[in-house]
Amino acid sequence: MSILIRGGTVVTAEQSFRSDVFCDNGMIVAVGDGLDAPTGAEVVDAGGQYVMPGGIDPHTHMELPFMGTVASEDFFSGTSAGAAGGNTMIIDFVIPAPQQSLIEAYHQWRGWAEKAATDYSFHVAVTWWGDQVKEEMGVLTREHGVNSFKHFMAYKGAIMVDDGVLLNSFARAQELGALCTVHAENGDAVFHLQKSLLEQGITGPEGHALSRPPQVEGEAAQRAIAIANVLGAPVYIVHVSTEQATQAIARARAAGHRVYGEVLPQHLVIDESVYRDPDWQTAAAYVMSPPFRPKHHQEALWAGLASGGLQTTATDHCCFCAPQKAAGRDNFTKIPNGTGGIEDRMSILWHNGVGTGRLTPNEFVRITSTNCAQIFNLYPRKGAVQVGADADLVVWDPAGTRTISAKTHHQNVDFNIYEGMEVTGVARHTISQGNLVWTDGDLRTVRGAGRYIDRPCHPPVFRAIDRYNELHKAVGVDREVSTAVTP
Amino acid sequence: MSILIRGGTVVTAEQSFRSDVFCDNGMIVAVGDGLDAPTGAEVVDAGGQYVMPGGIDPHTHMELPFMGTVASEDFFSGTSAGAAGGNTMIIDFVIPAPQQSLIEAYHQWRGWAEKAATDYSFHVAVTWWGDQVKEEMGVLTREHGVNSFKHFMAYKGAIMVDDGVLLNSFARAQELGALCTVHAENGDAVFHLQKSLLEQGITGPEGHALSRPPQVEGEAAQRAIAIANVLGAPVYIVHVSTEQATQAIARARAAGHRVYGEVLPQHLVIDESVYRDPDWQTAAAYVMSPPFRPKHHQEALWAGLASGGLQTTATDHCCFCAPQKAAGRDNFTKIPNGTGGIEDRMSILWHNGVGTGRLTPNEFVRITSTNCAQIFNLYPRKGAVQVGADADLVVWDPAGTRTISAKTHHQNVDFNIYEGMEVTGVARHTISQGNLVWTDGDLRTVRGAGRYIDRPCHPPVFRAIDRYNELHKAVGVDREVSTAVTP
Amino acid sequence: MSILIRGGTVVTAEQSFRSDVFCDNGMIVAVGDGLDAPTGAEVVDAGGQYVMPGGIDPHTHMELPFMGTVASEDFFSGTSAGAAGGNTMIIDFVIPAPQQSLIEAYHQWRGWAEKAATDYSFHVAVTWWGDQVKEEMGVLTREHGVNSFKHFMAYKGAIMVDDGVLLNSFARAQELGALCTVHAENGDAVFHLQKSLLEQGITGPEGHALSRPPQVEGEAAQRAIAIANVLGAPVYIVHVSTEQATQAIARARAAGHRVYGEVLPQHLVIDESVYRDPDWQTAAAYVMSPPFRPKHHQEALWAGLASGGLQTTATDHCCFCAPQKAAGRDNFTKIPNGTGGIEDRMSILWHNGVGTGRLTPNEFVRITSTNCAQIFNLYPRKGAVQVGADADLVVWDPAGTRTISAKTHHQNVDFNIYEGMEVTGVARHTISQGNLVWTDGDLRTVRGAGRYIDRPCHPPVFRAIDRYNELHKAVGVDREVSTAVTP
Amino acid sequence: MSILIRGGTVVTAEQSFRSDVFCDNGMIVAVGDGLDAPTGAEVVDAGGQYVMPGGIDPHTHMELPFMGTVASEDFFSGTSAGAAGGNTMIIDFVIPAPQQSLIEAYHQWRGWAEKAATDYSFHVAVTWWGDQVKEEMGVLTREHGVNSFKHFMAYKGAIMVDDGVLLNSFARAQELGALCTVHAENGDAVFHLQKSLLEQGITGPEGHALSRPPQVEGEAAQRAIAIANVLGAPVYIVHVSTEQATQAIARARAAGHRVYGEVLPQHLVIDESVYRDPDWQTAAAYVMSPPFRPKHHQEALWAGLASGGLQTTATDHCCFCAPQKAAGRDNFTKIPNGTGGIEDRMSILWHNGVGTGRLTPNEFVRITSTNCAQIFNLYPRKGAVQVGADADLVVWDPAGTRTISAKTHHQNVDFNIYEGMEVTGVARHTISQGNLVWTDGDLRTVRGAGRYIDRPCHPPVFRAIDRYNELHKAVGVDREVSTAVTP
Ligand SMILES: [Zn+2]
Ligand SMILES: [Zn+2]
Ligand SMILES: [Zn+2]
Ligand SMILES: [Zn+2]
Ligand SMILES: [Zn+2]
Ligand SMILES: [Zn+2]
Ligand SMILES: [Zn+2]
Ligand SMILES: [Zn+2]
């Protein structure tokens, strides 16, 4: 099947230009003015629209088993909702239980993901340490297209790892040319505060935010960066939500260290007041980690995205419905952590970013797609509008509007954290592997159409880092040890 | 004339890929594997080489009348030497005398530049203020392709402007969609220190550095940024040489302000000790402003380039020979300020940046060409390897070496500040407007072949800024002024 | 006359201890437990009270001729109101008109100040430059007990000085062992913004704040610090009101530079929303420079005071009544700048500082009295409770409350910016030169009882700075200037 | 016994003044001019000398059992050497083995310390956690005069504690009004790097520094501060040796957090190059943690002391002789960590601080004595020259010189890290409890003369903090939990 996108303005991370785009066999085969549509080709009118690389969401948790339940959104429904929002790929997480084989877990997740409608890939979490883990990290990179490993510095007693594990895993990943990512919250501090708040009788969702103050994230981000730094390794901080973590990243980058930060749109537009909603169910619906923050943190995050200090945007899409959230009715620590939003990320960012002059359309593409593709070594197969790239595109209507609501969204969850927001900037058409999967409000995704995408290790930045480390490695002093003195 | 570059690896700011590049009529007309050379096309073998956008030097001063003399390098010799170093374009400066018409000065410089061998453009300096200047800034942007204005915060008593001028000029430029740039040194402080040092009997070149300590630059950078910021205008700091200015830029960017910084390779590899050389002539040869710095500043600059906190590299190429420098034999304030290096910028940056693992090859392209093209709105005509772009290319030999020396360089100056340095990474072939102007050591530039390149105002980032400013403009309070009280 | 303060807790910057204090002949002659009152001595019962050094306000403008009018509070009424608030000394400002002799202006102000009820001293402003100024600075320090000079970086076209003047004056003061202080706002930027706002039709008091955004202060503070730094001179920033200036000071101090910052209580508790009051007269009453700020700046100022990053508190007491403010009815730039508060400084700081746990009582003494006395070389004559010190004391009732109001205050102005605030912590008795001038609500100040206090140059910190500068002075290179080359 | 110090200049943290000082019965009983010496009183001529509070060293490890050996300096020899250097008190550390009773360890150390020549006190380390520890912390504060607890974030596998312990201990201490202190190095990172260096074959003392890079300290300092901050607790970082930790402290203080930092003189004047000494024994002699650093860190530390960002100076006096150090001949991780210097702290700081203009004499007193006394709640019994204070004094000869050497020092160790340094500024006489224990080179300390000094909890700053925390405590939301939804 072939498709001609005609009359639009191609917008990439670098430039904008009037051009048609022709796709065939799932690939972009021509980018240029006045292209002819071969017989049988579908023609999409992109007049007045922007043709951009499809959004890539590098942080989702479809059908995640977590906190005693399973996320309501599965790989099909989730990638479909993503497509309705202009996304054409996700990177989800394989999260082995402590002591579980990483390979075994990897295959488990691969199995679940077979129903995905668009392309996908997996970060693999390192939730424990041992020779087996070290060995399996190698296997995953060599045989399974994994080039990134995730680490949880929170969730004590479950999947949290300590600094010893971080050091071992970061060092191993560096050896393999793979990137380490971290969920940066000091899990010991969270645990301590949770206990203390419950003892004070604070059991509601407001306790969630109170138990995870901004310093808890700032500290962990700083720590992960320092640990990576002593090993000469790059590091990627997921869901940066605070000024403190943003500054920690900025300080590291200003010192020449390769550190990346990811932002979620919800942290850019929602603040901590939601946890004090008088309605428990509403407040609980916003429970995710890191929590929403005092409003002034948002400025730091927007500035980070505009300046390049923060590079990517994701959703941490992880849906739990009201009956699931209700598990924590008497104890906020039992509310399953997670919010949805894969369908809304692009619109929220366009409306609040491009629409307010904080971002250019090119910067929008950079932070929703291109940077992610480059950091995770998918570029230019993904994240680009160029001949030879996958035909994963979104035709974006900069003037289109919609009102976000759980009543109309395609996500499999009964709440929308952006409920009632009217946004300008919508995905008019989404093209995945050269197929129209979302067009003018019609969702045409196909169960299982998505492919697992291998991500090779050692992207260019690793070659630079390896060179740098080689030139700065520790050197011993050649000396005779004094024999005059004995212990 | 057409030319096929065969077998190389195309390296852009975003990616590297094996590809041939075919140029015709001064443009890139095909980028792809296995291209055929039409009859008559010249074929360049790029096996083992990188095919990159030609270097753009956004800061040169060819044949500048300055401090009672004229820079020894003219537009032909300078752009030729640049071509030998892999450069295909410069942006030089029109510097009107105070009270001189900007238009008149512009035409003066256009006249001098007609001999240029490669493409060029001009920033225009605002060295005084008045209705005429305001009006002529408009004419320059509308009729003469100027989209950037330069301001000197130093050189008191000559071309220095005060904050009042900066405010007027920045506001006017913002209105026009043009970018303001500044030479950031506190000229009053320099003047005061010069006087004080001379009174102490310090007359040699070491006085040059002592009269321009790092704070003098840090202060001015911070001030220019603050002034731009209160006007909602972006600003570009030329030749950032200190940790302090780098941090001022980083702070502004982290606060969401659009600020850019340019670095000179000489500040990355040469330190202030040169001014204490026992040989006066040698010490004087290094006199430029801002001066070379204590070594630790270099780390901040490298990190700025790698992290994106600093965006461009230039040379401030401004050559004076020994007899010219000798004007300051008894008084360092009379030594003409300036050093050369257009021929060496790319090699110095490759060797010390890519060769040490501080930069990837893509980042090298970004800071030597692409960012400059984007910031000054030349992209993608310049700074890109893509169909439709100007055929301004360099075939870079990453393994080639050369030893830099005034004896062998093509620059019209009797001293080379990098004398004796052996660098790996050299321009094997340079292609300007589709012509081989430098090939395997053979310099074939043609006097007058360079074209003046118009740079339109209002690049994408200005559209974002305008939107932001519109949403944040000052709003008055509607009130009845109390009539009860009279003065 | 002698007086025994019995049964209180002496609180100094260093410690708190139960002790009586006996004063005779205007001096403290005994500090100890169980002191006996000689016959005729007045006895003050300080049970449950704190006996502290009287407040020193280092920044007032009594009867200042300014913006076409004269401040309504004179030296008698002002120092009396100060006494009612626990203050026993002020340092006011001699502000010569440009071109006026500093000595002449000094004598003018000395004449006006003869009516003062408590001790006082003068900073002298340098509002222009010339040999006469340089010479007179020397005379003032040698013959008139002046050890600090003030500089206005704002008020363009009136008393503003440029960087050249700052450099000359700072260098001269450094030579004399005197401290330079600055009003840090970029006057050019203010002027530009004022003009621009008026052109937009914004004429009300809100324009005052809009024309002086935080960056305008941050920039100037940073600049003054840099200028002082290149000269090896300390510097004192008056009325720091922003996060930016606080950070500039902190950065300088962290780099080893001797920089001081002063805070006004009004900036700690009032925010910029007052300028949008629908009542013009109310909004105008708050017009002072720097203006009130967005609320988050207050946190930085409080932290600065607690951490020692900011050292002193003052009032910038400068009163204009409604008919005077009305001069700017049609144009905010004509509203006389100034607010009062000398009577309320101590209570506002105690209530909002000690009462909230931001400050200890000792820190309260440090920032209201001791640091000021040390920085301006009045210590331990002032700022201490010890034998030999002046008997300038306040008996502070930590549990006393009062409601601030223009209806009840002793200040000669028709508005109180703290109107209606109820504060805990009040001056129960104030003792000046050993006399009760305020006791249980009875104001007993005597016109003309205040003395001019000489402040010698070269306090200890200057001796350290001089030593440091001596060791770090510029050193020339001894070399033969090459004769081979001639210009 | 009584003693009159005649003709000197009393120097305190606040002021300097000519005065005699008379001591009787171990206390200062008079401070004033022209005091008469009673019959039998010893008279010390202090002409041309400074009379200052005796130095307090808040960080020593006399006869510490550590790394398989015991520190060579015992409480008698150590406090005697301290007295020879102008010190009159130490605060040493009780370091329970994991699982050992804190009370039991406390008594052990009390026993060892009975031989001390001057006054002393103890911090108690929390090296493990449990109900017993929590309970015993209370007993120590209530019954044993302990108001500070120490935590090791390094020494993995020995006395290191994890964040969970820090949280529990900090919270408990806060409840008790006691101050927590930390040795800030990330022990996991050190352990990882040690292992990695040994694997690379780096076994010499240079490995010690390589395994503990600056980030390892910066990280831990930042973490300890963040943990304290989420609990609303103050925290004291011992032996700050890096720019990173200094900045972490400065950031916290600028945010209003009560954080203190201690500096060792050795980190101010010795750099990391010592570990590359070709003589193993020499290099090993410098092995202590944190290690010596690249030179530029010293500037940050000096500036911290001058600006008040860092408050105290200590020695971490912990002596091991060459045969002890030799335990690590084949493996740097086995070299006992520690260096001596209690005899030299004051001279090193005076010479390099006051002598270079970095510090005033008053600041010298503040950082060697007064701040320590205030932070650890010994003031004004210690750290002051005032009636009622302990007669712990040093008569300081600002012009006296000595050359430091192991050959002449009184420390019980065979190496002096300051060997050969000639310093100006020496203790001429040291008076402990009113007795001359060091006079003109004659050491007269008496074994067992020192007293254990109780330090009560809840100094003034804790009262402020408690108030602040009370006003900012977590508040729950009062709501009906929705009953509509069940899990
Ligand atoms: Zn997470
Ligand atoms: Zn997640
Ligand atoms: Zn310049
Ligand atoms: Zn230039
Ligand atoms: Zn002012
Ligand atoms: Zn004022
Ligand atoms: Zn330690
Ligand atoms: Zn220790």
Short mmCIF file of N, CA and C in Angstrom, two decimals, chain B residues 277-364:
data_model
loop_
_atom_site.label_atom_id
_atom_site.label_comp_id
_atom_site.label_asym_id
_atom_site.label_seq_id
_atom_site.Cartn_x
_atom_site.Cartn_y
_atom_site.Cartn_z
N ASP B 277 55.22 35.67 27.78
CA ASP B 277 56.37 35.23 26.98
C ASP B 277 57.46 36.29 27.06
N PRO B 278 58.70 35.86 27.28
CA PRO B 278 59.78 36.85 27.40
C PRO B 278 60.00 37.63 26.11
N ASP B 279 59.58 37.08 25.00
CA ASP B 279 59.75 37.80 23.74
C ASP B 279 58.52 38.69 23.50
N TRP B 280 58.77 39.99 23.43
CA TRP B 280 57.66 40.93 23.29
C TRP B 280 56.82 40.64 22.06
N GLN B 281 57.49 40.38 20.96
CA GLN B 281 56.78 40.21 19.70
C GLN B 281 55.85 39.00 19.75
N THR B 282 56.34 37.96 20.37
CA THR B 282 55.50 36.76 20.53
C THR B 282 54.30 37.08 21.41
N ALA B 283 54.56 37.68 22.54
CA ALA B 283 53.47 38.01 23.45
C ALA B 283 52.46 38.91 22.75
N ALA B 284 52.94 39.88 22.03
CA ALA B 284 52.04 40.84 21.36
C ALA B 284 51.20 40.16 20.29
N ALA B 285 51.77 39.15 19.67
CA ALA B 285 51.03 38.46 18.60
C ALA B 285 49.75 37.83 19.12
N TYR B 286 49.70 37.54 20.42
CA TYR B 286 48.52 36.91 21.00
C TYR B 286 47.50 37.93 21.51
N VAL B 287 47.81 39.19 21.39
CA VAL B 287 46.89 40.21 21.91
C VAL B 287 45.60 40.24 21.09
N MET B 288 44.55 39.84 21.72
CA MET B 288 43.21 39.95 21.14
C MET B 288 42.25 40.12 22.31
N SER B 289 41.04 40.54 22.01
CA SER B 289 40.05 40.73 23.08
C SER B 289 38.81 39.92 22.76
N PRO B 290 38.30 39.19 23.74
CA PRO B 290 38.87 39.00 25.07
C PRO B 290 40.17 38.19 25.01
N PRO B 291 41.03 38.40 25.99
CA PRO B 291 42.34 37.75 25.98
C PRO B 291 42.24 36.26 26.32
N PHE B 292 43.34 35.58 26.20
CA PHE B 292 43.40 34.19 26.65
C PHE B 292 43.31 34.16 28.17
N ARG B 293 42.85 33.08 28.71
CA ARG B 293 42.40 32.99 30.09
C ARG B 293 43.17 31.93 30.88
N PRO B 294 43.06 31.95 32.18
CA PRO B 294 43.58 30.82 32.96
C PRO B 294 42.95 29.52 32.43
N LYS B 295 43.72 28.49 32.45
CA LYS B 295 43.37 27.24 31.79
C LYS B 295 42.01 26.66 32.16
N HIS B 296 41.61 26.83 33.43
CA HIS B 296 40.38 26.14 33.84
C HIS B 296 39.13 26.65 33.11
N HIS B 297 39.21 27.84 32.53
CA HIS B 297 38.05 28.32 31.77
C HIS B 297 37.75 27.43 30.56
N GLN B 298 38.80 26.78 30.04
CA GLN B 298 38.62 25.96 28.84
C GLN B 298 37.62 24.82 29.05
N GLU B 299 37.64 24.26 30.26
CA GLU B 299 36.71 23.16 30.54
C GLU B 299 35.26 23.60 30.40
N ALA B 300 34.97 24.80 30.91
CA ALA B 300 33.61 25.31 30.84
C ALA B 300 33.17 25.50 29.39
N LEU B 301 34.09 25.97 28.57
CA LEU B 301 33.74 26.21 27.17
C LEU B 301 33.50 24.90 26.42
N TRP B 302 34.37 23.93 26.63
CA TRP B 302 34.17 22.63 25.99
C TRP B 302 32.84 22.02 26.41
N ALA B 303 32.57 22.09 27.70
CA ALA B 303 31.32 21.51 28.18
C ALA B 303 30.13 22.26 27.60
N GLY B 304 30.27 23.56 27.45
CA GLY B 304 29.19 24.34 26.85
C GLY B 304 28.91 23.88 25.43
N LEU B 305 29.95 23.64 24.67
CA LEU B 305 29.75 23.20 23.29
C LEU B 305 29.12 21.81 23.24
N ALA B 306 29.57 20.91 24.10
CA ALA B 306 29.05 19.55 24.08
C ALA B 306 27.59 19.50 24.53
N SER B 307 27.26 20.34 25.48
CA SER B 307 25.92 20.27 26.07
C SER B 307 24.90 21.10 25.31
N GLY B 308 25.36 21.94 24.40
CA GLY B 308 24.42 22.80 23.70
C GLY B 308 24.19 24.13 24.39
N GLY B 309 24.88 24.35 25.50
CA GLY B 309 24.76 25.64 26.18
C GLY B 309 25.45 26.76 25.40
N LEU B 310 26.48 26.40 24.66
CA LEU B 310 27.11 27.31 23.70
C LEU B 310 26.92 26.68 22.33
N GLN B 311 26.68 27.49 21.31
CA GLN B 311 26.15 26.92 20.06
C GLN B 311 27.08 26.97 18.87
N THR B 312 27.90 28.01 18.81
CA THR B 312 28.68 28.20 17.59
C THR B 312 30.16 28.36 17.89
N THR B 313 30.95 28.18 16.84
CA THR B 313 32.38 28.47 16.94
C THR B 313 32.75 29.40 15.80
N ALA B 314 33.63 30.33 16.09
CA ALA B 314 34.06 31.32 15.10
C ALA B 314 35.54 31.54 15.31
N THR B 315 36.10 32.48 14.57
CA THR B 315 37.53 32.74 14.75
C THR B 315 37.84 34.16 15.20
N ASP B 316 36.94 35.10 14.96
CA ASP B 316 37.28 36.52 15.15
C ASP B 316 38.56 36.82 14.37
N HIS B 317 38.70 36.14 13.23
CA HIS B 317 39.89 36.28 12.39
C HIS B 317 40.15 37.76 12.10
N CYS B 318 41.25 38.28 12.58
CA CYS B 318 41.55 39.71 12.46
C CYS B 318 43.06 39.81 12.59
N CYS B 319 43.72 39.91 11.44
CA CYS B 319 45.17 39.70 11.41
C CYS B 319 45.96 41.00 11.40
N PHE B 320 46.98 41.03 12.23
CA PHE B 320 47.94 42.13 12.19
C PHE B 320 49.34 41.55 12.25
N CYS B 321 50.20 42.04 11.40
CA CYS B 321 51.56 41.53 11.35
C CYS B 321 52.43 42.23 12.38
N ALA B 322 53.60 41.70 12.55
CA ALA B 322 54.50 42.20 13.58
C ALA B 322 54.70 43.71 13.50
N PRO B 323 54.92 44.28 12.34
CA PRO B 323 55.12 45.73 12.32
C PRO B 323 53.88 46.49 12.78
N GLN B 324 52.73 45.92 12.54
CA GLN B 324 51.50 46.55 13.03
C GLN B 324 51.40 46.43 14.54
N LYS B 325 51.65 45.25 15.04
CA LYS B 325 51.60 45.02 16.49
C LYS B 325 52.58 45.96 17.20
N ALA B 326 53.67 46.26 16.51
CA ALA B 326 54.73 47.07 17.13
C ALA B 326 54.28 48.47 17.52
N ALA B 327 53.12 48.88 17.04
CA ALA B 327 52.59 50.20 17.43
C ALA B 327 52.44 50.31 18.94
N GLY B 328 52.34 49.15 19.59
CA GLY B 328 52.14 49.18 21.04
C GLY B 328 53.38 48.79 21.82
N ARG B 329 54.53 49.00 21.20
CA ARG B 329 55.76 48.59 21.88
C ARG B 329 55.93 49.20 23.27
N ASP B 330 55.45 50.42 23.42
CA ASP B 330 55.65 51.10 24.70
C ASP B 330 54.36 51.14 25.52
N ASN B 331 53.30 50.57 24.97
CA ASN B 331 52.01 50.75 25.61
C ASN B 331 51.06 49.69 25.07
N PHE B 332 50.78 48.73 25.90
CA PHE B 332 49.99 47.58 25.42
C PHE B 332 48.62 47.99 24.90
N THR B 333 48.13 49.13 25.32
CA THR B 333 46.78 49.51 24.84
C THR B 333 46.80 49.92 23.38
N LYS B 334 48.00 50.06 22.84
CA LYS B 334 48.10 50.45 21.43
C LYS B 334 48.42 49.28 20.50
N ILE B 335 48.57 48.10 21.07
CA ILE B 335 48.78 46.92 20.22
C ILE B 335 47.46 46.59 19.54
N PRO B 336 47.44 46.57 18.21
CA PRO B 336 46.17 46.23 17.54
C PRO B 336 45.67 44.87 18.04
N ASN B 337 44.43 44.84 18.42
CA ASN B 337 43.81 43.61 18.95
C ASN B 337 43.40 42.68 17.83
N GLY B 338 43.89 41.48 17.85
CA GLY B 338 43.42 40.54 16.85
C GLY B 338 44.37 39.39 16.62
N THR B 339 43.79 38.23 16.34
CA THR B 339 44.58 37.06 15.95
C THR B 339 43.88 36.39 14.78
N GLY B 340 44.65 35.63 14.03
CA GLY B 340 44.08 34.92 12.90
C GLY B 340 43.76 33.49 13.24
N GLY B 341 43.17 32.78 12.30
CA GLY B 341 42.92 31.37 12.56
C GLY B 341 41.81 30.75 11.73
N ILE B 342 41.34 31.46 10.70
CA ILE B 342 40.23 30.91 9.92
C ILE B 342 40.62 29.58 9.26
N GLU B 343 41.90 29.44 8.94
CA GLU B 343 42.35 28.22 8.28
C GLU B 343 42.41 27.03 9.25
N ASP B 344 42.49 27.34 10.54
CA ASP B 344 42.76 26.28 11.52
C ASP B 344 41.58 25.91 12.39
N ARG B 345 40.52 26.72 12.38
CA ARG B 345 39.39 26.48 13.28
C ARG B 345 38.92 25.03 13.24
N MET B 346 38.65 24.53 12.04
CA MET B 346 38.05 23.20 11.92
C MET B 346 39.00 22.12 12.44
N SER B 347 40.26 22.21 12.07
CA SER B 347 41.22 21.19 12.52
C SER B 347 41.44 21.25 14.03
N ILE B 348 41.56 22.46 14.55
CA ILE B 348 41.76 22.60 16.00
C ILE B 348 40.57 21.99 16.75
N LEU B 349 39.36 22.25 16.25
CA LEU B 349 38.17 21.73 16.93
C LEU B 349 38.03 20.23 16.78
N TRP B 350 38.37 19.73 15.61
CA TRP B 350 38.28 18.29 15.40
C TRP B 350 39.30 17.56 16.29
N HIS B 351 40.53 18.02 16.20
CA HIS B 351 41.61 17.36 16.93
C HIS B 351 41.36 17.39 18.43
N ASN B 352 41.03 18.55 18.93
CA ASN B 352 40.89 18.71 20.38
C ASN B 352 39.48 18.41 20.87
N GLY B 353 38.54 18.34 19.95
CA GLY B 353 37.16 18.06 20.35
C GLY B 353 36.77 16.63 20.04
N VAL B 354 36.74 16.29 18.75
CA VAL B 354 36.37 14.93 18.38
C VAL B 354 37.46 13.95 18.78
N GLY B 355 38.70 14.38 18.59
CA GLY B 355 39.82 13.49 18.87
C GLY B 355 39.96 13.11 20.34
N THR B 356 39.39 13.92 21.20
CA THR B 356 39.50 13.66 22.64
C THR B 356 38.21 13.10 23.22
N GLY B 357 37.22 12.90 22.36
CA GLY B 357 35.95 12.38 22.86
C GLY B 357 35.05 13.42 23.49
N ARG B 358 35.41 14.69 23.34
CA ARG B 358 34.53 15.71 23.89
C ARG B 358 33.32 15.95 22.98
N LEU B 359 33.48 15.71 21.71
CA LEU B 359 32.42 15.97 20.74
C LEU B 359 32.27 14.76 19.82
N THR B 360 31.07 14.51 19.37
CA THR B 360 30.87 13.54 18.29
C THR B 360 31.09 14.28 16.97
N PRO B 361 31.31 13.52 15.89
CA PRO B 361 31.41 14.18 14.58
C PRO B 361 30.15 15.00 14.26
N ASN B 362 28.98 14.51 14.66
CA ASN B 362 27.76 15.27 14.39
C ASN B 362 27.74 16.58 15.16
N GLU B 363 28.18 16.53 16.39
CA GLU B 363 28.25 17.77 17.16
C GLU B 363 29.26 18.73 16.54
N PHE B 364 30.33 18.18 15.99
CA PHE B 364 31.31 19.01 15.29
C PHE B 364 30.65 19.78 14.16
#
